[in-house]
Coordinates of C-alpha atoms and ligand atoms in Angstrom, one line a residue:
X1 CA -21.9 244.8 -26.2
X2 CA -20.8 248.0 -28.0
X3 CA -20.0 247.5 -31.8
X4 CA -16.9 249.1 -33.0
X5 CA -18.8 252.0 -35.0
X6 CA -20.0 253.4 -31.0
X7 CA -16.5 252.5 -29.5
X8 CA -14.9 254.7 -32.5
X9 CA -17.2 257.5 -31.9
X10 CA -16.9 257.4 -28.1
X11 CA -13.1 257.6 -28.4
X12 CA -13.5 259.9 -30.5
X13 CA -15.6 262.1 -28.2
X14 CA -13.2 261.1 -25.0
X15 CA -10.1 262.7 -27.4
X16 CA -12.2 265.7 -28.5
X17 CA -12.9 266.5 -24.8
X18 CA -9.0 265.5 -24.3
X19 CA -8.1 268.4 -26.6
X20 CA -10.9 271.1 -24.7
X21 CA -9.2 270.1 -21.7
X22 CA -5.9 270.7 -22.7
X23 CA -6.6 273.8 -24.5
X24 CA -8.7 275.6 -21.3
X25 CA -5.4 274.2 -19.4
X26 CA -3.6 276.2 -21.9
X27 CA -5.2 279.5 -21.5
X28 CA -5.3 278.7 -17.6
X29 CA -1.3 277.8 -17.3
X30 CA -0.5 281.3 -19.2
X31 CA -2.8 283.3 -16.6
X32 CA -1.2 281.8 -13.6
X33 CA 2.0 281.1 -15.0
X34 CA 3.3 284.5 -13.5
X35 CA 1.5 284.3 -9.9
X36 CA 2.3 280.3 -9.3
X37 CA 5.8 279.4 -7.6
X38 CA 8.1 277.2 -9.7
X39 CA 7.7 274.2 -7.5
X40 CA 4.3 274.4 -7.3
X41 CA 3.3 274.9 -11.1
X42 CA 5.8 271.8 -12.2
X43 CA 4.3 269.3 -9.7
X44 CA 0.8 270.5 -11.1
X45 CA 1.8 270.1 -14.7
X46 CA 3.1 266.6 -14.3
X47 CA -0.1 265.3 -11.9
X48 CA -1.7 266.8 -15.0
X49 CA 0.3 264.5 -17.6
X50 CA 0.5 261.5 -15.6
X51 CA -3.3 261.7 -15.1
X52 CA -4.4 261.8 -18.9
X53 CA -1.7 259.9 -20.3
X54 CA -2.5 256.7 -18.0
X55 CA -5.8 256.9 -19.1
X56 CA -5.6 257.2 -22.3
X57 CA -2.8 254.4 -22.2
X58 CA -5.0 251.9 -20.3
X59 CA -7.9 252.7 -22.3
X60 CA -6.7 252.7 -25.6
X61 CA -4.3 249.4 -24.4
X62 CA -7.1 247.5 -24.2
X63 CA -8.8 247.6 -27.6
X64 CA -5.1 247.1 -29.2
X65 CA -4.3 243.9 -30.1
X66 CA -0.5 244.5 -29.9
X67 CA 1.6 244.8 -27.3
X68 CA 5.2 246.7 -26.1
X69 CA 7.7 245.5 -23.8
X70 CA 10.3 248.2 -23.1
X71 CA 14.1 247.0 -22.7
X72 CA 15.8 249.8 -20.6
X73 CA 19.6 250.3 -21.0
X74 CA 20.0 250.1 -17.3
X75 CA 18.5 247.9 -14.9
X76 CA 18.6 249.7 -11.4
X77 CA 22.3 250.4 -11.5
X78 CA 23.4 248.0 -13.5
X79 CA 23.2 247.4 -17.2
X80 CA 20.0 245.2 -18.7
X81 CA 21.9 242.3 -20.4
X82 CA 18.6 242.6 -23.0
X83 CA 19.1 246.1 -24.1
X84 CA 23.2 245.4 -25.0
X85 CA 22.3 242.1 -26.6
X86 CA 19.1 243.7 -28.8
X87 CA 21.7 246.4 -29.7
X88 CA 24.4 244.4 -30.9
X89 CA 21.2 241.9 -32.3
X90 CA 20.0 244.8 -34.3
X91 CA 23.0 246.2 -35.7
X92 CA 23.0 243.1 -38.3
X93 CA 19.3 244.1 -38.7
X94 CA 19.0 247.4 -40.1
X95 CA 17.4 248.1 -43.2
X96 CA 20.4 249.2 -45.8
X97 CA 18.1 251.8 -47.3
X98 CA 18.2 254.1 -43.6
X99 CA 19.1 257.7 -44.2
X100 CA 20.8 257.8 -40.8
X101 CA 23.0 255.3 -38.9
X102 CA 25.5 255.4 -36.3
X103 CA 28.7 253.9 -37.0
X104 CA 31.2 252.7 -33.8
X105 CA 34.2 250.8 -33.0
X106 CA 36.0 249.8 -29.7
X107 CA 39.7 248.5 -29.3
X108 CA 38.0 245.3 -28.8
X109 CA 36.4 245.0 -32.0
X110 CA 38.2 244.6 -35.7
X111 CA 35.6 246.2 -38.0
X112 CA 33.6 249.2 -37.6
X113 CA 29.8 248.4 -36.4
X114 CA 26.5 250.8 -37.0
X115 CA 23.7 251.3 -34.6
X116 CA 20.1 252.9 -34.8
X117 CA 19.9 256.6 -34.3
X118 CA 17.1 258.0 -32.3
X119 CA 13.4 256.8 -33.3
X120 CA 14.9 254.5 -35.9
X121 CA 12.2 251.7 -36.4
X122 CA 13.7 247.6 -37.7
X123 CA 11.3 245.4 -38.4
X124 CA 12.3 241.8 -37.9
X125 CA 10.1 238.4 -38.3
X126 CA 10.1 235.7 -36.3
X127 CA 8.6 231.9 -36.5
X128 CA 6.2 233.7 -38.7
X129 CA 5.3 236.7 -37.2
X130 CA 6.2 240.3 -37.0
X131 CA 8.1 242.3 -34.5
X132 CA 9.1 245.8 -34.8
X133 CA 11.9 246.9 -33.0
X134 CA 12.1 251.1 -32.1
X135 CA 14.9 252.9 -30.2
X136 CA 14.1 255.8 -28.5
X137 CA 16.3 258.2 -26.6
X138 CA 15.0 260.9 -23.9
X139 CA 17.3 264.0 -23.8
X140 CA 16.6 265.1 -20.1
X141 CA 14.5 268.0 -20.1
X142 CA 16.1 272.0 -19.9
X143 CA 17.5 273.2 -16.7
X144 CA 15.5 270.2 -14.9
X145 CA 17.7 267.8 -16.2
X146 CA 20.8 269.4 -15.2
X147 CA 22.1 266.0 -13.2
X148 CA 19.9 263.2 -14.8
X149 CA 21.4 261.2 -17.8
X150 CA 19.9 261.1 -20.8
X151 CA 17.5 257.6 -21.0
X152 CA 17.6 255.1 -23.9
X153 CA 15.5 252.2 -24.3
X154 CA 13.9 249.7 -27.1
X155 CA 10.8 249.3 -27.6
X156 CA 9.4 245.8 -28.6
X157 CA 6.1 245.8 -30.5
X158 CA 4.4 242.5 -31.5
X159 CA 1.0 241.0 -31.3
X160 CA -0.2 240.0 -28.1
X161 CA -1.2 236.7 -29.0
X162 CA 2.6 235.8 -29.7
X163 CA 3.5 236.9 -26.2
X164 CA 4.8 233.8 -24.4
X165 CA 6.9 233.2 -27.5
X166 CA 8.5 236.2 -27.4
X167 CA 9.4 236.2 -23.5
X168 CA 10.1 232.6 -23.4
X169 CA 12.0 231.9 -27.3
X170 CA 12.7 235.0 -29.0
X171 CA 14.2 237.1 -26.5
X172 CA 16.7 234.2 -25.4
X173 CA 17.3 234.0 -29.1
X174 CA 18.3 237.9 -29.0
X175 CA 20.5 237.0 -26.3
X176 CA 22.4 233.9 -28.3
X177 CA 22.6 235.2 -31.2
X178 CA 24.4 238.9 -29.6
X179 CA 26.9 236.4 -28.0
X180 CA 27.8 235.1 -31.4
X181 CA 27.6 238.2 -32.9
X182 CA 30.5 239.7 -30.3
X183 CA 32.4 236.8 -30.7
X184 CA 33.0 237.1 -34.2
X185 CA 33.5 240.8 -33.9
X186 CA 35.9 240.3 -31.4
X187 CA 39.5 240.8 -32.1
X188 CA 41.8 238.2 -30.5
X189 CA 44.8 239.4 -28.3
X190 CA 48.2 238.8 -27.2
X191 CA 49.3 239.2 -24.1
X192 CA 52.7 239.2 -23.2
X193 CA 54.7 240.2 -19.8
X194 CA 57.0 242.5 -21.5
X195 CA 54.7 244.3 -23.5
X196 CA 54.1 248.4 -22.3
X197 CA 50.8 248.3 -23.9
X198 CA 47.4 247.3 -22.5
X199 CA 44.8 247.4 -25.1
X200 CA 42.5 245.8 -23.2
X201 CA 40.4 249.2 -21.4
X202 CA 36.9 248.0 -21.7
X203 CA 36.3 245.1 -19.5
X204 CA 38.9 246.3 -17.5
X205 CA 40.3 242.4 -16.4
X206 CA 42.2 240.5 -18.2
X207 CA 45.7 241.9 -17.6
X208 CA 46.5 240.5 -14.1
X209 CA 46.6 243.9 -12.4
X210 CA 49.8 245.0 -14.5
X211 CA 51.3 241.6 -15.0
X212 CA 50.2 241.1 -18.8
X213 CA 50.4 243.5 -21.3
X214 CA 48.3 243.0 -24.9
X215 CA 48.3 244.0 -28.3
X216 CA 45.6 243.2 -30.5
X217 CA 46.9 239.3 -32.5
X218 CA 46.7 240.5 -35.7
X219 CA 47.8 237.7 -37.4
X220 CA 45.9 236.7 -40.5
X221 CA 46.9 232.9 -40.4
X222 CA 43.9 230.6 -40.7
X223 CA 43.9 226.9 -40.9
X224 CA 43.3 226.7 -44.8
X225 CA 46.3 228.6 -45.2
X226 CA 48.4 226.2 -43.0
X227 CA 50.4 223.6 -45.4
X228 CA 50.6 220.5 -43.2
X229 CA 49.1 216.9 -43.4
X230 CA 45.4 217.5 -44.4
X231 CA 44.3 215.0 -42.0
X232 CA 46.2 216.3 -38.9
X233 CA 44.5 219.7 -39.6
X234 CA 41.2 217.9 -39.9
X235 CA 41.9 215.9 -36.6
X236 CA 43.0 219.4 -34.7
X237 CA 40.1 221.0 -36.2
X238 CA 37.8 218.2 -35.0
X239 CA 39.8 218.2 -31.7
X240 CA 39.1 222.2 -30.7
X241 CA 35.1 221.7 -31.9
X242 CA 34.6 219.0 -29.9
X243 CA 36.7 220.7 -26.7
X244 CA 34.4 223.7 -27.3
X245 CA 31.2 222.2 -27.1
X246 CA 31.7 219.6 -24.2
X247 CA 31.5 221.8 -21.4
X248 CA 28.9 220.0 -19.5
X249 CA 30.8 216.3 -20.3
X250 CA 33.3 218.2 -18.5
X251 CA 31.8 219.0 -15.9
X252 CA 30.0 215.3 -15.7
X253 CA 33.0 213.2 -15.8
X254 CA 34.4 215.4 -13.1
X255 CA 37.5 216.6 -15.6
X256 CA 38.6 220.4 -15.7
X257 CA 37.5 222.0 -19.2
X258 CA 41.4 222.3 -20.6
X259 CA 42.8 220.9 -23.6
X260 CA 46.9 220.6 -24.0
X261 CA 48.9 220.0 -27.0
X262 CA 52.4 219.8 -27.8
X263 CA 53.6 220.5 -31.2
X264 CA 57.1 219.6 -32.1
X265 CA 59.1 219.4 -35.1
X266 CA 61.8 221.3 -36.4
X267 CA 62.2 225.3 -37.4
X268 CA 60.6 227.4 -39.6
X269 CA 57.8 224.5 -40.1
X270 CA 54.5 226.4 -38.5
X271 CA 54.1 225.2 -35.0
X272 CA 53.7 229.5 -33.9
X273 CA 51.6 229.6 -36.9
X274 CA 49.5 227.0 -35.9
X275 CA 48.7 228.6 -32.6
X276 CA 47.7 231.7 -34.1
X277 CA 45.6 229.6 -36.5
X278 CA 43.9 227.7 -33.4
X279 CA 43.5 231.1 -31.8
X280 CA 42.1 233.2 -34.7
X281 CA 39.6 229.9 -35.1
X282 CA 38.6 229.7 -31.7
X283 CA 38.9 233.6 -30.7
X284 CA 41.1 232.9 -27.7
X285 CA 43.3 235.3 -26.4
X286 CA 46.7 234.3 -26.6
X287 CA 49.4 234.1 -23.3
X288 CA 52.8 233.7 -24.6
X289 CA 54.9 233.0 -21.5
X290 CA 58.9 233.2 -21.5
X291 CA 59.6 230.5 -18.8
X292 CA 63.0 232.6 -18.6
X293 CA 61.6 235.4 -17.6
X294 CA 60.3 234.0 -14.3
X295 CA 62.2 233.1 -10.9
X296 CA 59.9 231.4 -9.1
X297 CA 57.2 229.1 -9.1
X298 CA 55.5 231.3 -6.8
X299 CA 55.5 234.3 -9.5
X300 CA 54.7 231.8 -12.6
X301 CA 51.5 230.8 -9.9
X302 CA 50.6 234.4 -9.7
X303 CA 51.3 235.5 -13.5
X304 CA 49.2 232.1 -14.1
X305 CA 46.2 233.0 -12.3
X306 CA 45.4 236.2 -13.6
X307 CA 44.9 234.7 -17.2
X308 CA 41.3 234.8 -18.8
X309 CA 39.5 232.1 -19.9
X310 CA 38.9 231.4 -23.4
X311 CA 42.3 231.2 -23.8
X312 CA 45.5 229.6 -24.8
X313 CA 48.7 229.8 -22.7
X314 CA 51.6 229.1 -25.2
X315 CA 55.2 228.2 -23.5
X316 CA 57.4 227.8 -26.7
X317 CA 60.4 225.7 -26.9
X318 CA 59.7 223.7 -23.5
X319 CA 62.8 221.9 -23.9
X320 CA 64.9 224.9 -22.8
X321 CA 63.4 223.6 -19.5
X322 CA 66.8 222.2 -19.0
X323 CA 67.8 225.5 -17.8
X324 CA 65.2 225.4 -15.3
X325 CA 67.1 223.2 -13.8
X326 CA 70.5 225.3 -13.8
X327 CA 68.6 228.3 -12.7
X328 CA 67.1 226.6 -9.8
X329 CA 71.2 225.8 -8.7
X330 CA 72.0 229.4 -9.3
X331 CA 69.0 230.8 -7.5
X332 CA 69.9 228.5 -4.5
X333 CA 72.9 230.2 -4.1
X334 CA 72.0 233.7 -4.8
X335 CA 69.4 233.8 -2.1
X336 CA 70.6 231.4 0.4
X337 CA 67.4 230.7 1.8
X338 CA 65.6 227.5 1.7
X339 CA 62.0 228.7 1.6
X340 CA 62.6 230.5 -1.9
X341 CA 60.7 228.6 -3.7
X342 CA 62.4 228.0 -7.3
X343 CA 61.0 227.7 -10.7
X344 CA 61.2 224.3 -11.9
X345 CA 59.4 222.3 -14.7
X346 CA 58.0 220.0 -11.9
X347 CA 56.2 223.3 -10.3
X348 CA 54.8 224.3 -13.4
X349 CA 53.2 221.0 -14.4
X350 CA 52.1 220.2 -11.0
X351 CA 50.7 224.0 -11.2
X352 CA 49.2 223.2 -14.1
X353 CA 47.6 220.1 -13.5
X354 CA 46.3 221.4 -10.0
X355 CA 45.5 225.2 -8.6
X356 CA 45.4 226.4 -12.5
X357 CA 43.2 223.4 -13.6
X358 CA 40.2 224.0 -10.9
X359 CA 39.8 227.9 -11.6
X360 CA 38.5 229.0 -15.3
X361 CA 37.1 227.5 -17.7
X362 CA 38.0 226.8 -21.8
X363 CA 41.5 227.5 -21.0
X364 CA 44.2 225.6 -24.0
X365 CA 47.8 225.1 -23.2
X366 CA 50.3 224.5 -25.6
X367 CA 54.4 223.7 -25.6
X368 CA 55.9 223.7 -28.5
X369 CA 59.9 222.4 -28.9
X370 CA 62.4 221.3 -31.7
X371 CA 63.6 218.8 -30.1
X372 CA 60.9 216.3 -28.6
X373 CA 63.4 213.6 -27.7
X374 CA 65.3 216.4 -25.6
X375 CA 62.0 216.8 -23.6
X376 CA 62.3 216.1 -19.5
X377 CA 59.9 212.6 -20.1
X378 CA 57.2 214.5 -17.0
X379 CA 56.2 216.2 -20.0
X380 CA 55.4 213.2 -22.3
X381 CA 53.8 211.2 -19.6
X382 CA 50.7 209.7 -21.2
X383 CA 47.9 212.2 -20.1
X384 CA 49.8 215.3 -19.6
X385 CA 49.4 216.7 -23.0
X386 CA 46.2 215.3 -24.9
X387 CA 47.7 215.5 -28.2
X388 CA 51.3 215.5 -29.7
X389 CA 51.5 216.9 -33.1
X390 CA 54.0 216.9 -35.0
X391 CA 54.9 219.5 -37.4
X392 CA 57.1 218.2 -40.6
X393 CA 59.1 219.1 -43.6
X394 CA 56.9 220.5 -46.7
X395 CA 55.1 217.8 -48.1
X396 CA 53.8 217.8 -52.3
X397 CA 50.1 218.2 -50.7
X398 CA 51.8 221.3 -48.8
X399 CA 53.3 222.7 -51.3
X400 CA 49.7 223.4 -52.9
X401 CA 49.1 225.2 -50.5
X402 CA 52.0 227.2 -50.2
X403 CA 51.6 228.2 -54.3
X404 CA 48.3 228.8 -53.7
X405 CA 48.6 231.4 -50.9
X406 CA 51.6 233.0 -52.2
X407 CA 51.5 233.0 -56.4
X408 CA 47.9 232.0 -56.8
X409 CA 48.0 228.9 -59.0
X410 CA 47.3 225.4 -58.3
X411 CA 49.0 222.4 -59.2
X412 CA 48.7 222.9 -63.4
X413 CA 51.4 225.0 -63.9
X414 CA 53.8 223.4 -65.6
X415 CA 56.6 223.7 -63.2
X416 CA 54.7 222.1 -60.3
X417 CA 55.3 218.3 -60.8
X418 CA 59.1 218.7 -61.1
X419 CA 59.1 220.8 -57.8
X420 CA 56.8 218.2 -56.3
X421 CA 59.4 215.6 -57.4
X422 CA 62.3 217.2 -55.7
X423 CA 60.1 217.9 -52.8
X424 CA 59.8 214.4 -52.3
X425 CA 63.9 213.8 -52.6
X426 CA 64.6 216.7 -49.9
X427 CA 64.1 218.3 -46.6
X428 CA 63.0 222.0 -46.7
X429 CA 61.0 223.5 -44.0
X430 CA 57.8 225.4 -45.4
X431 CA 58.7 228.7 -44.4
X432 CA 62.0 228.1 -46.4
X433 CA 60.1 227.9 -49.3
X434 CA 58.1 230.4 -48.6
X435 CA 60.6 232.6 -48.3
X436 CA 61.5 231.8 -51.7
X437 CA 58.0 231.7 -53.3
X438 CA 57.6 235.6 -51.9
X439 CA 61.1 236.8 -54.0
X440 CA 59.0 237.8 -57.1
X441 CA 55.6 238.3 -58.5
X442 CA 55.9 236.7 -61.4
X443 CA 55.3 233.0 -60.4
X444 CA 57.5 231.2 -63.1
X445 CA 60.5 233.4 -61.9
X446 CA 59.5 232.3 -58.2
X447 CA 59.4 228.7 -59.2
X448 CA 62.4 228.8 -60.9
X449 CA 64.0 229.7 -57.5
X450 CA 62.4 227.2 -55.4
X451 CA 63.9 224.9 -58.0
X452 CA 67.2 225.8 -57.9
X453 CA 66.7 226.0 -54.2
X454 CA 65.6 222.3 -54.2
X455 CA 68.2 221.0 -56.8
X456 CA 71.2 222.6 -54.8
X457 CA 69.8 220.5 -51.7
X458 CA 69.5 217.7 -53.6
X459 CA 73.4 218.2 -54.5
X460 CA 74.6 218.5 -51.1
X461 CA 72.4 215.5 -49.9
X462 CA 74.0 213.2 -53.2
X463 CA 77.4 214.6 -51.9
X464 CA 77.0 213.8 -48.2
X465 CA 75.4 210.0 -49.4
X466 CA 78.6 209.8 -52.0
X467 CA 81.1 211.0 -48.1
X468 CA 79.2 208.3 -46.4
X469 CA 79.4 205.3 -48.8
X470 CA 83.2 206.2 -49.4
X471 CA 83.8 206.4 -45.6
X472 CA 82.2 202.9 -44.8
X473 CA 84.3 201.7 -47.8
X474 CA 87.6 202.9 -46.6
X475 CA 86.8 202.1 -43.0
X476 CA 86.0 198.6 -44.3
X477 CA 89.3 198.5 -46.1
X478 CA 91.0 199.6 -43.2
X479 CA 89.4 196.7 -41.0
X480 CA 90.4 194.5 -43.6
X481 CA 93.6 195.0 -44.7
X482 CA 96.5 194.8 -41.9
X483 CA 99.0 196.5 -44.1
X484 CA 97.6 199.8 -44.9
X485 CA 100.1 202.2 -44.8
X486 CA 100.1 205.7 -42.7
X487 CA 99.3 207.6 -45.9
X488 CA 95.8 206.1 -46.5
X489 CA 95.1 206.1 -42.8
X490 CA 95.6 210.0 -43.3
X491 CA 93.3 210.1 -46.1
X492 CA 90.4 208.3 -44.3
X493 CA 90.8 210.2 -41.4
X494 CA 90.6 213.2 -43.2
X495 CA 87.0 211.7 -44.8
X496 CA 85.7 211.4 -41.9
X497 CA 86.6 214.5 -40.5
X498 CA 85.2 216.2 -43.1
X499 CA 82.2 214.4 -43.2
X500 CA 81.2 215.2 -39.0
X501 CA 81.8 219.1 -40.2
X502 CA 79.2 218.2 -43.6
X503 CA 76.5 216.8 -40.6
X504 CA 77.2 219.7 -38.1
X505 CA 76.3 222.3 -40.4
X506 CA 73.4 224.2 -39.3
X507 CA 70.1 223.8 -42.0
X508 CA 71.4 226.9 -43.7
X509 CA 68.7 229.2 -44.8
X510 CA 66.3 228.2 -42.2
X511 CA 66.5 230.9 -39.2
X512 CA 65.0 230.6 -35.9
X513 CA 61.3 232.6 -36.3
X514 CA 59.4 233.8 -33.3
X515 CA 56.2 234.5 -34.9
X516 CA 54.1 235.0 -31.7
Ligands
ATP1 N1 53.2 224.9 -42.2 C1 53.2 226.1 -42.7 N2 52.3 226.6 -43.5 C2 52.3 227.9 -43.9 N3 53.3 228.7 -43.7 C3 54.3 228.3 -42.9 C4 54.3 227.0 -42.3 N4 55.4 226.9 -41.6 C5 56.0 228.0 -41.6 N5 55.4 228.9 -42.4 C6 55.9 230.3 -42.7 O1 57.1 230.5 -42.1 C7 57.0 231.4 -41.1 C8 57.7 230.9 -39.8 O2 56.9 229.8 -39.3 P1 56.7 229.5 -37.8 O3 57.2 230.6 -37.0 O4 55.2 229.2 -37.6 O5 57.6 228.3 -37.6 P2 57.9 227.5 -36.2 O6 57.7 226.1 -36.4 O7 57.2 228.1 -35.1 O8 59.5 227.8 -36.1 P3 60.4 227.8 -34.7 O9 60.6 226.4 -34.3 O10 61.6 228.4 -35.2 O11 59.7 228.6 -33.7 C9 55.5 231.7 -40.9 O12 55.2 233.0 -40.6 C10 54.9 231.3 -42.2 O13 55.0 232.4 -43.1
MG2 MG1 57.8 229.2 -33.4

């Protein structure tokens, strides 16, 4: 057995006669370098090269007690899914002191990202051990290299003894961990069908060959900013988490991976909001379909089925399905044919609950109406939706959130209880009072609003109680007494006339938002 003293001095003889080598091929290569063909001298040169550096590889490989895998950014002709995933891996890796970085951004990504630059080393540890990461880029070489792409790969050097953990646990972990990290990065869209833009170039899918246009969903709702009943947003929360992570329960108890909710309540009180809250929490793309828009159920079934998954399909205010109806009678006798097959409500549920359900996976759908009781009752069959939420009137607990969002304070300024108080007496929609809370920057002077806001509807709701106990009074009277003459008769039907215009008035102030 040699000891390391002869092995050093015998590699150091094998490089020294290396370096003789290569310097008599020197002097040889400039002598024949003008008699040689071209061909001929660069199929010598790289026999040469390949020869030595094999050598000196396996020899030298053998008394190191480290090893390199290389991850090549293709595989064949495809991309290796290791090199994209160590590259978006590493970006969160490297060292803040580098001199040089390379900073990038797609139209699929909100915030700019960095990336090594060529020869750039990251260091990264492990369950306890030490891997050094190094990307390396190959220009191709002069004239030669005329037609060949330039080749980039990583290099992966850790100690050989930590091999199988690598291969078998820290790679995988690369992967996982990419997969989060482009998830995060990614920025949600909206697609619509009568949007001109399609910002969706990368992956190249997603827009159902031209029937889908998308814009990036910029929306900056989240769920802490919603004001609603703390312990519906906890259950919806809880609700999406769970839907998320129960792919394979899915799959076992033979159910396709969808969820569907319908939120209902009246205008202006954050049911778009809360799909762009579900959707900014999730990262699902979001498909906001216009049921009038659409003629047939065989075009909603094609519009349908180009749709991604990991997404939501939003059809808001379903009960407008009544026209569904009326446009199936008016198709009818615009085409005159029998075998056009007509959009109805019963085509897009049965749609939904079949063809759509079997094909993609993670896929949310969600109706949302102001009127639940005016909903065709195939809709609210037990089963068809999984969960009916219903979004109210600002509550005191919503109103916190509301100040805090907008102004900034929390529930010890002094004006706070006496808005809480009429909040309680009243229906106001939240996006009334925001409305209100956004008229100044000063946040007594926007408080002061809201409460005048809230006392004025407090009037009118004393007035219209005051119109309704003096309209059962006089009707009682008039029930009561047989004599009454025309004049009061005149008098209470003028009350009540008056009071059916008080009910009919729209709820002023509170306009019909599309926020999606
Ligand atoms: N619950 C809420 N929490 C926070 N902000 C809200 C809430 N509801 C409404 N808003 C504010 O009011 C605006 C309009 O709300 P949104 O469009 O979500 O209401 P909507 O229920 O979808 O109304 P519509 O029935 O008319 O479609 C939102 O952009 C938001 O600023
Ligand atoms: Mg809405």
């Amino acid at each position: 057995m040699q000891s390391f003293g002869e092995m050093q001095s015998m590699a150091t003889n094998i490089f020294s006669a290396y370096a003789s080598v290569a310097a008599s091929m020197m002097l040889y290569r400039s002598m024949v370098n003008d008699i040689i063909p071209e061909p001929v001298k660069s199929f010598f040169y790289s026999t040469f090269n390949r020869f030595f550096k094999s050598f000196f590889d396996r020899f030298f490989g053998k008394l190191s007690t480290h090893m390199t895998v290389v991850v090549d950014e293709q595989n064949g002709f495809t991309r290796n899914q290791i090199y994209d995933a160590a590259e978006t891996y590493l970006r969160t890796m490297i060292n803040p002191d580098a001199e040089r970085l390379k900073a990038n951004k797609s139209s699929k990504q909100k915030n700019i990202s960095l990336s090594m630059e060529k020869d750039q080393q990251v260091v990264d540890s492990y369950k306890g051990f030490q891997l050094k990461w190094q990307f390396i880029l190959v220009e191709p070489d002069g004239d030669k290299g005329k037609f060949q792409a330039e080749r980039r790969y990583f290099e992966l050097t850790f100690e050989k003894q930590n091999r199988d953990i690598v291969l078998n646990d820290y790679l995988p972990f690369v992967l996982a961990k990419a997969k989060e990290i482009k998830e995060n990065e990614r920025a949600v869209k909206l697609y619509t069908r009568d949007c001109p833009f399609n910002n969706d170039d990368e992956d190249g899918g997603g827009n159902g060959g031209g029937y889908w246009g998308c814009v990036n969903l910029d929306h900056p709702v989240t769920f802490d900013k919603l004001a609603m009943d703390p312990n519906m947003k906890r259950a919806i929360i809880e609700d999406l988490d769970r839907f998320v992570r129960r792919k394979d329960y899915y799959r076992k108890v033979g159910k396709a991976w969808k969820r569907g909710y319908l939120l209902y309540g009246p205008p202006g009180t954050g049911k778009s909001s809360l799909i762009a809250a579900m959707a900014n929490y999730l990262k699902f793309d979001v498909y906001d379909l216009e049921l009038t828009s659409l003629y047939s159920n065989s075009e909603l079934r094609r519009i349908l089925l180009c749709t991604n998954n990991k997404s939501i399909l939003v059809i808001e205010d379903i009960d407008c399905s009544a026209q569904m109806h009326d446009r199936e009678r008016d198709t009818q006798s615009d085409h005159g044919d029998s075998s056009y097959t007509k959009l109805t409500l019963s085509g897009l549920l049965n749609f939904i609950d079949g063809l759509w359900s079997t094909c993609g996976d993670e896929r949310i759908i969600i109706f949302t109406t102001n009127h639940k009781d005016k909903l065709d009752p195939a809709l609210l069959r037990p089963g068809r939706m999984d969960m009916h939420i219903h979004m109210g009137y600002c509550t005191p607990a919503g109103f916190d959130v509301l100040a805090s969002n907008y102004l900034g304070i929390n529930d010890d300024h002094r004006l706070v209880p006496e808005i809480k108080r009429l909040i309680r007496e009243v229906e106001i929609s939240p996006a009334e009072l925001a409305e209100h809370l956004m008229r100044s920057e000063d946040a007594d002077l926007a408080l002061e609003g809201v409460i005048d806001l809230l006392k004025q509807k407090e009037e009118e709701k004393n007035e219209m109680l005051d119109d309704e106990k003096m309209s059962d009074d006089v009707k009682e009277n008039n029930e009561s007494d047989e004599g009454v003459d025309q004049g009061k008769k005149r008098k209470s039907g003028k009350i009540m006339r008056d009071l059916t215009k008080f009910r009919r008035r729209p709820n002023r102030g509170i306009g019909k938002r599309k926020m999606l």
